[in-house]
């Protein structure tokens, strides 16, 4: 009934007998019907029948695996499992300890948000530029490289931060010691670089090499924040880009380069990754104050315990100026973390951080607004929503 109503509204009563108009309607408004109808599956089946009656069925765009899941990651479980298996093969080494360190965090699973975004981006671009939904071998490699670089950065971060836990288990530095852990992180970066070279694309090599440089620079910014820069929100956001958003942004851009996309579409892909990446870290900042330690897999207030002031604290300073001296001394005195936590919870700092994360998610979605309405594009939109609403 909904299809008949909207078809007549758009094309007139003659649309009932005009196969071309029915086909056009079915392909153009399928996404809108899915959102509008509470009877999701029923309307989806009707839309498929209408499309088939017009003698046209793009099976890739109507792939049922997307329709059956509210979590977009569930539809690429096979891709993510294959990615994990491929990485384990890539990091094989004759030295058992080095191989064990390299696999330590991969064996724990994790959210795998970054490679999932790469897979959705590759599929969305394929449908944007062609009528098929394909991931090329090089794009698949790129997703693996992104996850390897991310995991290497976790290993190095845990050493620098003297972390006790990661993803609910003993951190790699406590398990193997700092020196061997650093070598394990370096080994992952070396393997990622070898895989990157095998793609043989100069632009992609530059982009992903810049990511590794950005990660190091961002860590230096965090370690060497002077008194005033520790309170500078722009400084904090620049550091957040370098430590978190650059990998997602330049990963998305590389996927678009490998798709031979236009400059405009490449910029769209980068902007999506940029804003979603910034939102990811802002939500992380919030969860450090509001998340459950068991669910998060790390202790509460871990940033402040490491001497790091994040967005909720920087916003809270505006209402509680006394918080500034705690930030400047990196929460180093007894009771500083507890006092700062109390001040932050009695401010609008957490709420303002949530609002900023939402703003960046919206900007990420807006970056894709000119793209065709396809199911992989919707998966990217849904991923932005999941990043905003996650609890770990």
mmCIF file of C-alpha atoms in Angstrom:
data_model
loop_
_atom_site.group_PDB
_atom_site.id
_atom_site.type_symbol
_atom_site.label_atom_id
_atom_site.label_comp_id
_atom_site.label_asym_id
_atom_site.label_seq_id
_atom_site.Cartn_x
_atom_site.Cartn_y
_atom_site.Cartn_z
ATOM 1 C CA UNK A 1 0.000 0.000 0.000
ATOM 2 C CA UNK A 2 2.795 2.408 0.838
ATOM 3 C CA UNK A 3 4.542 1.692 -2.451
ATOM 4 C CA UNK A 4 1.316 2.220 -4.412
ATOM 5 C CA UNK A 5 0.587 5.446 -2.541
ATOM 6 C CA UNK A 6 4.018 7.001 -3.035
ATOM 7 C CA UNK A 7 4.316 5.764 -6.613
ATOM 8 C CA UNK A 8 1.021 7.412 -7.527
ATOM 9 C CA UNK A 9 1.965 10.546 -5.635
ATOM 10 C CA UNK A 10 5.231 10.864 -7.562
ATOM 11 C CA UNK A 11 4.273 9.562 -11.006
ATOM 12 C CA UNK A 12 0.458 9.593 -11.212
ATOM 13 C CA UNK A 13 -1.940 6.666 -11.623
ATOM 14 C CA UNK A 14 -0.293 5.607 -14.871
ATOM 15 C CA UNK A 15 2.669 4.371 -12.798
ATOM 16 C CA UNK A 16 0.707 1.207 -11.997
ATOM 17 C CA UNK A 17 1.123 0.043 -15.589
ATOM 18 C CA UNK A 18 4.415 1.663 -16.425
ATOM 19 C CA UNK A 19 7.230 -0.782 -15.717
ATOM 20 C CA UNK A 20 9.991 1.803 -16.185
ATOM 21 C CA UNK A 21 8.488 4.153 -13.598
ATOM 22 C CA UNK A 22 7.980 1.296 -11.166
ATOM 23 C CA UNK A 23 11.606 0.268 -11.613
ATOM 24 C CA UNK A 24 12.800 3.842 -11.091
ATOM 25 C CA UNK A 25 10.672 4.230 -7.993
ATOM 26 C CA UNK A 26 11.805 0.918 -6.509
ATOM 27 C CA UNK A 27 15.511 1.666 -6.875
ATOM 28 C CA UNK A 28 15.307 5.329 -5.824
ATOM 29 C CA UNK A 29 13.116 5.020 -2.731
ATOM 30 C CA UNK A 30 13.863 1.589 -1.325
ATOM 31 C CA UNK A 31 16.023 3.104 1.413
ATOM 32 C CA UNK A 32 13.314 5.625 2.358
ATOM 33 C CA UNK A 33 10.659 2.925 2.570
ATOM 34 C CA UNK A 34 12.889 0.811 4.797
ATOM 35 C CA UNK A 35 13.296 3.686 7.241
ATOM 36 C CA UNK A 36 9.677 4.796 7.177
ATOM 37 C CA UNK A 37 7.997 1.421 7.670
ATOM 38 C CA UNK A 38 7.682 -0.352 10.985
ATOM 39 C CA UNK A 39 7.026 -3.563 9.061
ATOM 40 C CA UNK A 40 10.606 -3.561 7.827
ATOM 41 C CA UNK A 41 10.825 -7.035 6.348
ATOM 42 C CA UNK A 42 7.362 -6.967 4.760
ATOM 43 C CA UNK A 43 7.970 -3.693 2.957
ATOM 44 C CA UNK A 44 11.403 -4.876 1.879
ATOM 45 C CA UNK A 45 9.883 -7.982 0.286
ATOM 46 C CA UNK A 46 7.224 -5.906 -1.493
ATOM 47 C CA UNK A 47 9.901 -3.570 -2.844
ATOM 48 C CA UNK A 48 11.871 -6.520 -4.177
ATOM 49 C CA UNK A 49 8.795 -7.919 -5.907
ATOM 50 C CA UNK A 50 8.054 -4.531 -7.459
ATOM 51 C CA UNK A 51 11.636 -4.271 -8.724
ATOM 52 C CA UNK A 52 11.487 -7.779 -10.164
ATOM 53 C CA UNK A 53 8.172 -7.028 -11.885
ATOM 54 C CA UNK A 54 9.931 -4.240 -13.756
ATOM 55 C CA UNK A 55 12.443 -6.765 -15.070
ATOM 56 C CA UNK A 56 15.336 -5.321 -13.066
ATOM 57 C CA UNK A 57 17.049 -6.683 -9.981
ATOM 58 C CA UNK A 58 20.377 -5.407 -8.699
ATOM 59 C CA UNK A 59 21.165 -8.276 -6.344
ATOM 60 C CA UNK A 60 24.219 -6.549 -4.883
ATOM 61 C CA UNK A 61 22.225 -3.482 -3.799
ATOM 62 C CA UNK A 62 19.436 -5.624 -2.320
ATOM 63 C CA UNK A 63 21.741 -8.129 -0.647
ATOM 64 C CA UNK A 64 19.733 -9.689 2.156
ATOM 65 C CA UNK A 65 22.720 -9.936 4.485
ATOM 66 C CA UNK A 66 22.401 -6.183 5.080
ATOM 67 C CA UNK A 67 18.654 -6.375 5.703
ATOM 68 C CA UNK A 68 18.728 -8.913 8.526
ATOM 69 C CA UNK A 69 20.996 -7.094 10.975
ATOM 70 C CA UNK A 70 20.580 -4.005 13.120
ATOM 71 C CA UNK A 71 24.334 -4.027 13.783
ATOM 72 C CA UNK A 72 26.083 -3.382 10.443
ATOM 73 C CA UNK A 73 29.204 -5.238 11.602
ATOM 74 C CA UNK A 74 27.252 -8.511 11.692
ATOM 75 C CA UNK A 75 26.909 -8.535 7.914
ATOM 76 C CA UNK A 76 30.698 -8.564 7.400
ATOM 77 C CA UNK A 77 31.579 -11.139 10.071
ATOM 78 C CA UNK A 78 33.121 -13.355 7.409
ATOM 79 C CA UNK A 79 35.297 -10.485 6.124
ATOM 80 C CA UNK A 80 36.459 -9.606 9.639
ATOM 81 C CA UNK A 81 37.250 -13.229 10.523
ATOM 82 C CA UNK A 82 39.163 -13.618 7.275
ATOM 83 C CA UNK A 83 41.052 -10.414 8.073
ATOM 84 C CA UNK A 84 42.083 -11.794 11.460
ATOM 85 C CA UNK A 85 43.275 -15.059 9.874
ATOM 86 C CA UNK A 86 45.224 -13.207 7.180
ATOM 87 C CA UNK A 87 46.964 -10.993 9.739
ATOM 88 C CA UNK A 88 48.033 -14.049 11.737
ATOM 89 C CA UNK A 89 49.597 -15.447 8.582
ATOM 90 C CA UNK A 90 51.315 -12.121 7.853
ATOM 91 C CA UNK A 91 52.924 -11.911 11.313
ATOM 92 C CA UNK A 92 54.205 -15.500 11.377
ATOM 93 C CA UNK A 93 57.827 -15.597 12.496
ATOM 94 C CA UNK A 94 60.462 -18.172 13.261
ATOM 95 C CA UNK A 95 60.857 -16.658 16.721
ATOM 96 C CA UNK A 96 57.889 -17.952 18.789
ATOM 97 C CA UNK A 97 57.962 -15.132 21.370
ATOM 98 C CA UNK A 98 57.864 -12.402 18.705
ATOM 99 C CA UNK A 99 54.976 -14.114 16.940
ATOM 100 C CA UNK A 100 53.130 -14.545 20.252
ATOM 101 C CA UNK A 101 53.468 -10.845 21.074
ATOM 102 C CA UNK A 102 52.335 -9.851 17.576
ATOM 103 C CA UNK A 103 49.215 -11.999 17.940
ATOM 104 C CA UNK A 104 48.477 -11.119 21.567
ATOM 105 C CA UNK A 105 45.827 -8.446 20.977
ATOM 106 C CA UNK A 106 44.543 -9.974 17.731
ATOM 107 C CA UNK A 107 43.635 -13.135 19.636
ATOM 108 C CA UNK A 108 41.412 -11.078 21.949
ATOM 109 C CA UNK A 109 39.142 -9.989 19.100
ATOM 110 C CA UNK A 110 38.073 -6.426 19.864
ATOM 111 C CA UNK A 111 35.569 -4.177 18.088
ATOM 112 C CA UNK A 112 37.514 -4.083 14.760
ATOM 113 C CA UNK A 113 35.731 -0.835 13.959
ATOM 114 C CA UNK A 114 38.466 0.465 11.681
ATOM 115 C CA UNK A 115 38.644 -2.438 9.216
ATOM 116 C CA UNK A 116 34.831 -2.633 9.228
ATOM 117 C CA UNK A 117 34.699 1.009 8.106
ATOM 118 C CA UNK A 118 37.221 0.214 5.353
ATOM 119 C CA UNK A 119 35.063 -2.680 4.085
ATOM 120 C CA UNK A 120 31.878 -0.591 4.083
ATOM 121 C CA UNK A 121 33.683 2.313 2.409
ATOM 122 C CA UNK A 122 35.044 0.042 -0.337
ATOM 123 C CA UNK A 123 31.582 -1.390 -1.034
ATOM 124 C CA UNK A 124 29.895 2.020 -0.973
ATOM 125 C CA UNK A 125 32.465 3.393 -3.410
ATOM 126 C CA UNK A 126 32.084 0.405 -5.703
ATOM 127 C CA UNK A 127 28.347 1.024 -5.964
ATOM 128 C CA UNK A 128 28.908 4.765 -6.273
ATOM 129 C CA UNK A 129 31.254 4.344 -9.227
ATOM 130 C CA UNK A 130 29.827 1.168 -10.803
ATOM 131 C CA UNK A 131 26.724 -1.026 -10.506
ATOM 132 C CA UNK A 132 28.483 -3.770 -8.565
ATOM 133 C CA UNK A 133 29.528 -4.164 -4.950
ATOM 134 C CA UNK A 134 33.112 -5.347 -4.848
ATOM 135 C CA UNK A 135 36.150 -5.072 -2.608
ATOM 136 C CA UNK A 136 39.421 -5.267 -4.529
ATOM 137 C CA UNK A 137 42.375 -7.287 -3.256
ATOM 138 C CA UNK A 138 44.317 -4.072 -2.580
ATOM 139 C CA UNK A 139 41.423 -2.580 -0.608
ATOM 140 C CA UNK A 140 41.271 -5.743 1.453
ATOM 141 C CA UNK A 141 45.003 -5.449 2.134
ATOM 142 C CA UNK A 142 44.464 -1.843 3.153
ATOM 143 C CA UNK A 143 41.926 -2.897 5.796
ATOM 144 C CA UNK A 144 44.478 -5.359 7.197
ATOM 145 C CA UNK A 145 47.172 -2.672 7.215
ATOM 146 C CA UNK A 146 44.892 -0.259 9.093
ATOM 147 C CA UNK A 147 44.201 -2.858 11.789
ATOM 148 C CA UNK A 148 47.884 -3.778 12.107
ATOM 149 C CA UNK A 149 48.935 -0.146 12.514
ATOM 150 C CA UNK A 150 46.179 0.384 15.087
ATOM 151 C CA UNK A 151 47.219 -2.678 17.080
ATOM 152 C CA UNK A 152 50.890 -1.682 16.991
ATOM 153 C CA UNK A 153 49.905 1.723 18.394
ATOM 154 C CA UNK A 154 48.029 -0.004 21.246
ATOM 155 C CA UNK A 155 51.144 -2.007 22.141
ATOM 156 C CA UNK A 156 53.311 1.128 22.208
ATOM 157 C CA UNK A 157 50.673 3.127 24.109
ATOM 158 C CA UNK A 158 50.436 0.466 26.820
ATOM 159 C CA UNK A 159 54.202 0.561 27.322
ATOM 160 C CA UNK A 160 54.280 4.369 27.485
ATOM 161 C CA UNK A 161 51.268 4.523 29.833
ATOM 162 C CA UNK A 162 52.436 1.628 32.039
ATOM 163 C CA UNK A 163 49.014 0.086 31.484
ATOM 164 C CA UNK A 164 47.873 -2.877 33.578
ATOM 165 C CA UNK A 165 45.028 -4.139 31.406
ATOM 166 C CA UNK A 166 43.759 -3.971 27.832
ATOM 167 C CA UNK A 167 40.430 -5.415 26.674
ATOM 168 C CA UNK A 168 39.921 -6.995 30.082
ATOM 169 C CA UNK A 169 43.201 -8.957 30.195
ATOM 170 C CA UNK A 170 46.739 -8.294 31.340
ATOM 171 C CA UNK A 171 48.367 -5.735 29.058
ATOM 172 C CA UNK A 172 51.135 -6.878 26.727
ATOM 173 C CA UNK A 173 53.794 -4.868 28.602
ATOM 174 C CA UNK A 174 53.029 -6.639 31.876
ATOM 175 C CA UNK A 175 52.820 -9.980 30.139
ATOM 176 C CA UNK A 176 56.111 -9.767 28.239
ATOM 177 C CA UNK A 177 57.955 -6.714 29.585
ATOM 178 C CA UNK A 178 58.525 -3.301 28.022
ATOM 179 C CA UNK A 179 61.522 -4.060 25.804
ATOM 180 C CA UNK A 180 60.041 -7.117 24.119
ATOM 181 C CA UNK A 181 56.647 -5.387 23.786
ATOM 182 C CA UNK A 182 58.226 -2.430 21.983
ATOM 183 C CA UNK A 183 59.903 -4.848 19.582
ATOM 184 C CA UNK A 184 56.547 -6.562 19.047
ATOM 185 C CA UNK A 185 54.890 -3.244 18.150
ATOM 186 C CA UNK A 186 57.772 -2.384 15.817
ATOM 187 C CA UNK A 187 57.438 -5.790 14.168
ATOM 188 C CA UNK A 188 53.736 -5.176 13.470
ATOM 189 C CA UNK A 189 54.541 -1.817 11.878
ATOM 190 C CA UNK A 190 57.261 -3.416 9.759
ATOM 191 C CA UNK A 191 54.880 -6.126 8.542
ATOM 192 C CA UNK A 192 52.226 -3.505 7.790
ATOM 193 C CA UNK A 193 54.806 -1.536 5.779
ATOM 194 C CA UNK A 194 55.761 -4.605 3.747
ATOM 195 C CA UNK A 195 52.110 -5.257 2.948
ATOM 196 C CA UNK A 196 51.659 -1.574 2.063
ATOM 197 C CA UNK A 197 54.572 -1.727 -0.373
ATOM 198 C CA UNK A 198 52.997 -4.725 -2.113
ATOM 199 C CA UNK A 199 49.989 -2.582 -3.103
ATOM 200 C CA UNK A 200 52.358 -0.557 -5.304
ATOM 201 C CA UNK A 201 50.370 2.665 -5.169
ATOM 202 C CA UNK A 202 52.518 5.729 -4.482
ATOM 203 C CA UNK A 203 49.669 7.929 -3.217
ATOM 204 C CA UNK A 204 48.399 5.275 -0.798
ATOM 205 C CA UNK A 205 51.942 4.621 0.439
ATOM 206 C CA UNK A 206 52.352 8.347 1.194
ATOM 207 C CA UNK A 207 49.001 8.548 2.995
ATOM 208 C CA UNK A 208 49.557 5.539 5.233
ATOM 209 C CA UNK A 209 53.194 6.434 5.938
ATOM 210 C CA UNK A 210 51.941 9.839 7.083
ATOM 211 C CA UNK A 211 49.575 8.054 9.466
ATOM 212 C CA UNK A 212 52.515 6.346 11.204
ATOM 213 C CA UNK A 213 54.326 9.689 11.499
ATOM 214 C CA UNK A 214 51.133 11.291 12.857
ATOM 215 C CA UNK A 215 50.773 8.625 15.537
ATOM 216 C CA UNK A 216 54.282 9.331 16.807
ATOM 217 C CA UNK A 217 53.780 13.106 16.726
ATOM 218 C CA UNK A 218 50.468 12.786 18.551
ATOM 219 C CA UNK A 219 52.099 10.726 21.302
ATOM 220 C CA UNK A 220 54.826 13.355 21.689
ATOM 221 C CA UNK A 221 52.156 16.066 21.972
ATOM 222 C CA UNK A 222 50.493 14.084 24.730
ATOM 223 C CA UNK A 223 53.739 13.437 26.613
ATOM 224 C CA UNK A 224 55.123 16.957 26.293
ATOM 225 C CA UNK A 225 52.071 19.142 26.849
ATOM 226 C CA UNK A 226 53.297 22.266 28.639
ATOM 227 C CA UNK A 227 51.241 23.950 31.349
ATOM 228 C CA UNK A 228 49.250 26.207 29.040
ATOM 229 C CA UNK A 229 48.945 23.794 26.113
ATOM 230 C CA UNK A 230 47.485 21.223 28.522
ATOM 231 C CA UNK A 231 44.493 23.577 28.858
ATOM 232 C CA UNK A 232 44.294 24.476 25.154
ATOM 233 C CA UNK A 233 41.300 22.755 23.538
ATOM 234 C CA UNK A 234 42.646 23.270 20.006
ATOM 235 C CA UNK A 235 45.895 21.605 21.071
ATOM 236 C CA UNK A 236 43.873 18.707 22.455
ATOM 237 C CA UNK A 237 41.819 18.303 19.249
ATOM 238 C CA UNK A 238 44.948 18.411 17.094
ATOM 239 C CA UNK A 239 46.476 15.694 19.269
ATOM 240 C CA UNK A 240 43.242 13.701 18.964
ATOM 241 C CA UNK A 241 43.428 13.917 15.191
ATOM 242 C CA UNK A 242 47.035 12.704 15.175
ATOM 243 C CA UNK A 243 46.515 9.858 17.658
ATOM 244 C CA UNK A 244 43.103 8.590 16.526
ATOM 245 C CA UNK A 245 41.384 10.248 13.565
ATOM 246 C CA UNK A 246 44.281 10.248 11.097
ATOM 247 C CA UNK A 247 44.235 6.452 10.743
ATOM 248 C CA UNK A 248 40.517 6.293 9.938
ATOM 249 C CA UNK A 249 40.544 9.420 7.755
ATOM 250 C CA UNK A 250 43.552 8.468 5.645
ATOM 251 C CA UNK A 251 42.448 4.842 5.583
ATOM 252 C CA UNK A 252 39.126 5.899 4.032
ATOM 253 C CA UNK A 253 40.941 8.221 1.651
ATOM 254 C CA UNK A 254 43.265 5.388 0.587
ATOM 255 C CA UNK A 255 40.279 3.110 -0.053
ATOM 256 C CA UNK A 256 38.856 5.831 -2.330
ATOM 257 C CA UNK A 257 42.182 6.291 -4.133
ATOM 258 C CA UNK A 258 42.314 2.549 -4.784
ATOM 259 C CA UNK A 259 38.766 2.778 -6.190
ATOM 260 C CA UNK A 260 39.989 5.359 -8.742
ATOM 261 C CA UNK A 261 37.429 7.819 -7.411
ATOM 262 C CA UNK A 262 37.210 11.490 -8.361
ATOM 263 C CA UNK A 263 38.895 14.117 -6.186
ATOM 264 C CA UNK A 264 35.516 15.159 -4.778
ATOM 265 C CA UNK A 265 34.606 11.626 -3.740
ATOM 266 C CA UNK A 266 38.081 11.077 -2.267
ATOM 267 C CA UNK A 267 37.576 14.217 -0.171
ATOM 268 C CA UNK A 268 34.150 12.946 0.930
ATOM 269 C CA UNK A 269 35.685 9.655 2.071
ATOM 270 C CA UNK A 270 38.420 11.485 3.991
ATOM 271 C CA UNK A 271 35.910 13.830 5.680
ATOM 272 C CA UNK A 272 33.773 10.894 6.789
ATOM 273 C CA UNK A 273 36.782 9.173 8.344
ATOM 274 C CA UNK A 274 38.031 12.409 9.914
ATOM 275 C CA UNK A 275 34.813 13.250 11.732
ATOM 276 C CA UNK A 276 33.951 9.699 12.731
ATOM 277 C CA UNK A 277 37.512 9.293 14.022
ATOM 278 C CA UNK A 278 37.274 12.440 16.147
ATOM 279 C CA UNK A 279 33.875 11.334 17.449
ATOM 280 C CA UNK A 280 35.331 7.941 18.370
ATOM 281 C CA UNK A 281 37.936 9.508 20.656
ATOM 282 C CA UNK A 282 35.479 11.982 22.188
ATOM 283 C CA UNK A 283 33.168 9.111 23.112
ATOM 284 C CA UNK A 284 36.196 7.304 24.568
ATOM 285 C CA UNK A 285 36.824 10.393 26.718
ATOM 286 C CA UNK A 286 33.256 10.300 28.005
ATOM 287 C CA UNK A 287 33.369 6.567 28.755
ATOM 288 C CA UNK A 288 36.477 7.078 30.882
ATOM 289 C CA UNK A 289 34.149 8.883 33.300
ATOM 290 C CA UNK A 290 30.843 7.097 32.759
ATOM 291 C CA UNK A 291 31.718 3.603 31.500
ATOM 292 C CA UNK A 292 31.808 0.393 33.502
ATOM 293 C CA UNK A 293 35.409 -0.712 34.103
ATOM 294 C CA UNK A 294 34.563 -4.373 33.483
ATOM 295 C CA UNK A 295 32.771 -3.586 30.216
ATOM 296 C CA UNK A 296 35.506 -1.200 29.088
ATOM 297 C CA UNK A 297 38.289 -3.654 29.883
ATOM 298 C CA UNK A 298 40.316 -0.959 31.642
ATOM 299 C CA UNK A 299 40.034 0.939 34.950
ATOM 300 C CA UNK A 300 37.952 4.099 35.301
ATOM 301 C CA UNK A 301 39.704 7.478 35.045
ATOM 302 C CA UNK A 302 42.623 5.802 33.289
ATOM 303 C CA UNK A 303 43.475 8.990 31.383
ATOM 304 C CA UNK A 304 43.721 11.155 34.483
ATOM 305 C CA UNK A 305 45.682 8.438 36.276
ATOM 306 C CA UNK A 306 48.138 8.699 33.375
ATOM 307 C CA UNK A 307 48.260 12.481 33.802
ATOM 308 C CA UNK A 308 46.145 13.222 30.720
ATOM 309 C CA UNK A 309 43.353 15.831 30.607
ATOM 310 C CA UNK A 310 40.668 15.038 28.026
ATOM 311 C CA UNK A 311 37.665 16.937 26.667
ATOM 312 C CA UNK A 312 35.350 16.597 29.724
ATOM 313 C CA UNK A 313 38.075 18.058 31.967
ATOM 314 C CA UNK A 314 38.895 20.878 29.556
ATOM 315 C CA UNK A 315 35.239 21.863 29.284
ATOM 316 C CA UNK A 316 34.788 21.599 33.064
ATOM 317 C CA UNK A 317 37.585 24.133 33.706
ATOM 318 C CA UNK A 318 35.255 26.874 32.450
ATOM 319 C CA UNK A 319 32.909 26.197 35.388
ATOM 320 C CA UNK A 320 35.555 25.130 37.915
ATOM 321 C CA UNK A 321 38.763 27.183 37.457
ATOM 322 C CA UNK A 322 40.411 25.306 40.352
ATOM 323 C CA UNK A 323 40.548 22.280 38.076
ATOM 324 C CA UNK A 324 43.212 24.031 35.985
ATOM 325 C CA UNK A 325 45.959 23.593 38.595
ATOM 326 C CA UNK A 326 45.214 19.854 38.819
ATOM 327 C CA UNK A 327 45.501 19.565 35.039
ATOM 328 C CA UNK A 328 48.737 21.569 34.924
ATOM 329 C CA UNK A 329 50.378 19.233 37.437
ATOM 330 C CA UNK A 330 49.044 16.187 35.548
ATOM 331 C CA UNK A 331 46.879 15.030 38.489
ATOM 332 C CA UNK A 332 50.125 13.977 40.167
ATOM 333 C CA UNK A 333 49.302 14.562 43.850
ATOM 334 C CA UNK A 334 47.359 12.240 46.096
ATOM 335 C CA UNK A 335 43.640 12.896 45.755
ATOM 336 C CA UNK A 336 43.961 14.871 42.487
ATOM 337 C CA UNK A 337 42.159 12.273 40.385
ATOM 338 C CA UNK A 338 39.288 11.975 42.868
ATOM 339 C CA UNK A 339 38.964 15.753 43.230
ATOM 340 C CA UNK A 340 39.057 16.290 39.463
ATOM 341 C CA UNK A 341 36.465 13.553 38.893
ATOM 342 C CA UNK A 342 34.111 15.213 41.365
ATOM 343 C CA UNK A 343 34.494 18.621 39.716
ATOM 344 C CA UNK A 344 33.971 17.179 36.235
ATOM 345 C CA UNK A 345 30.847 15.279 37.260
ATOM 346 C CA UNK A 346 29.521 18.508 38.797
ATOM 347 C CA UNK A 347 29.934 20.370 35.511
ATOM 348 C CA UNK A 348 28.536 20.171 31.986
ATOM 349 C CA UNK A 349 31.873 18.868 30.672
ATOM 350 C CA UNK A 350 30.669 15.337 29.971
ATOM 351 C CA UNK A 351 27.490 16.557 28.292
ATOM 352 C CA UNK A 352 29.369 19.051 26.127
ATOM 353 C CA UNK A 353 31.784 16.316 25.054
ATOM 354 C CA UNK A 354 28.838 14.111 24.078
ATOM 355 C CA UNK A 355 27.359 16.976 22.077
ATOM 356 C CA UNK A 356 30.660 17.566 20.280
ATOM 357 C CA UNK A 357 30.917 13.850 19.449
ATOM 358 C CA UNK A 358 27.384 13.951 18.049
ATOM 359 C CA UNK A 359 28.290 17.018 15.980
ATOM 360 C CA UNK A 360 31.237 15.198 14.426
ATOM 361 C CA UNK A 361 29.133 12.092 13.719
ATOM 362 C CA UNK A 362 26.621 14.317 11.930
ATOM 363 C CA UNK A 363 29.398 15.948 9.902
ATOM 364 C CA UNK A 364 30.720 12.536 8.937
ATOM 365 C CA UNK A 365 27.292 11.468 7.708
ATOM 366 C CA UNK A 366 26.857 14.785 5.868
ATOM 367 C CA UNK A 367 30.093 14.117 3.975
ATOM 368 C CA UNK A 368 28.325 11.214 2.226
ATOM 369 C CA UNK A 369 25.115 13.134 1.485
ATOM 370 C CA UNK A 370 25.737 13.405 -2.271
ATOM 371 C CA UNK A 371 26.473 9.686 -2.661
ATOM 372 C CA UNK A 372 23.952 7.181 -3.984
ATOM 373 C CA UNK A 373 21.633 5.739 -1.355
ATOM 374 C CA UNK A 374 23.033 2.229 -1.126
ATOM 375 C CA UNK A 375 23.096 -0.291 1.678
ATOM 376 C CA UNK A 376 26.876 -0.023 2.271
ATOM 377 C CA UNK A 377 26.462 3.754 2.546
ATOM 378 C CA UNK A 378 23.710 3.160 5.106
ATOM 379 C CA UNK A 379 26.097 0.832 6.952
ATOM 380 C CA UNK A 380 28.597 3.710 7.184
ATOM 381 C CA UNK A 381 25.839 5.936 8.572
ATOM 382 C CA UNK A 382 24.819 3.240 11.059
ATOM 383 C CA UNK A 383 28.463 2.805 12.080
ATOM 384 C CA UNK A 384 28.650 6.497 12.953
ATOM 385 C CA UNK A 385 25.588 5.987 15.144
ATOM 386 C CA UNK A 386 27.123 2.956 16.828
ATOM 387 C CA UNK A 387 30.306 4.882 17.549
ATOM 388 C CA UNK A 388 28.283 7.605 19.234
ATOM 389 C CA UNK A 389 26.082 5.246 21.287
ATOM 390 C CA UNK A 390 28.678 2.612 22.256
ATOM 391 C CA UNK A 391 29.369 1.722 25.879
ATOM 392 C CA UNK A 392 32.856 0.266 25.497
#
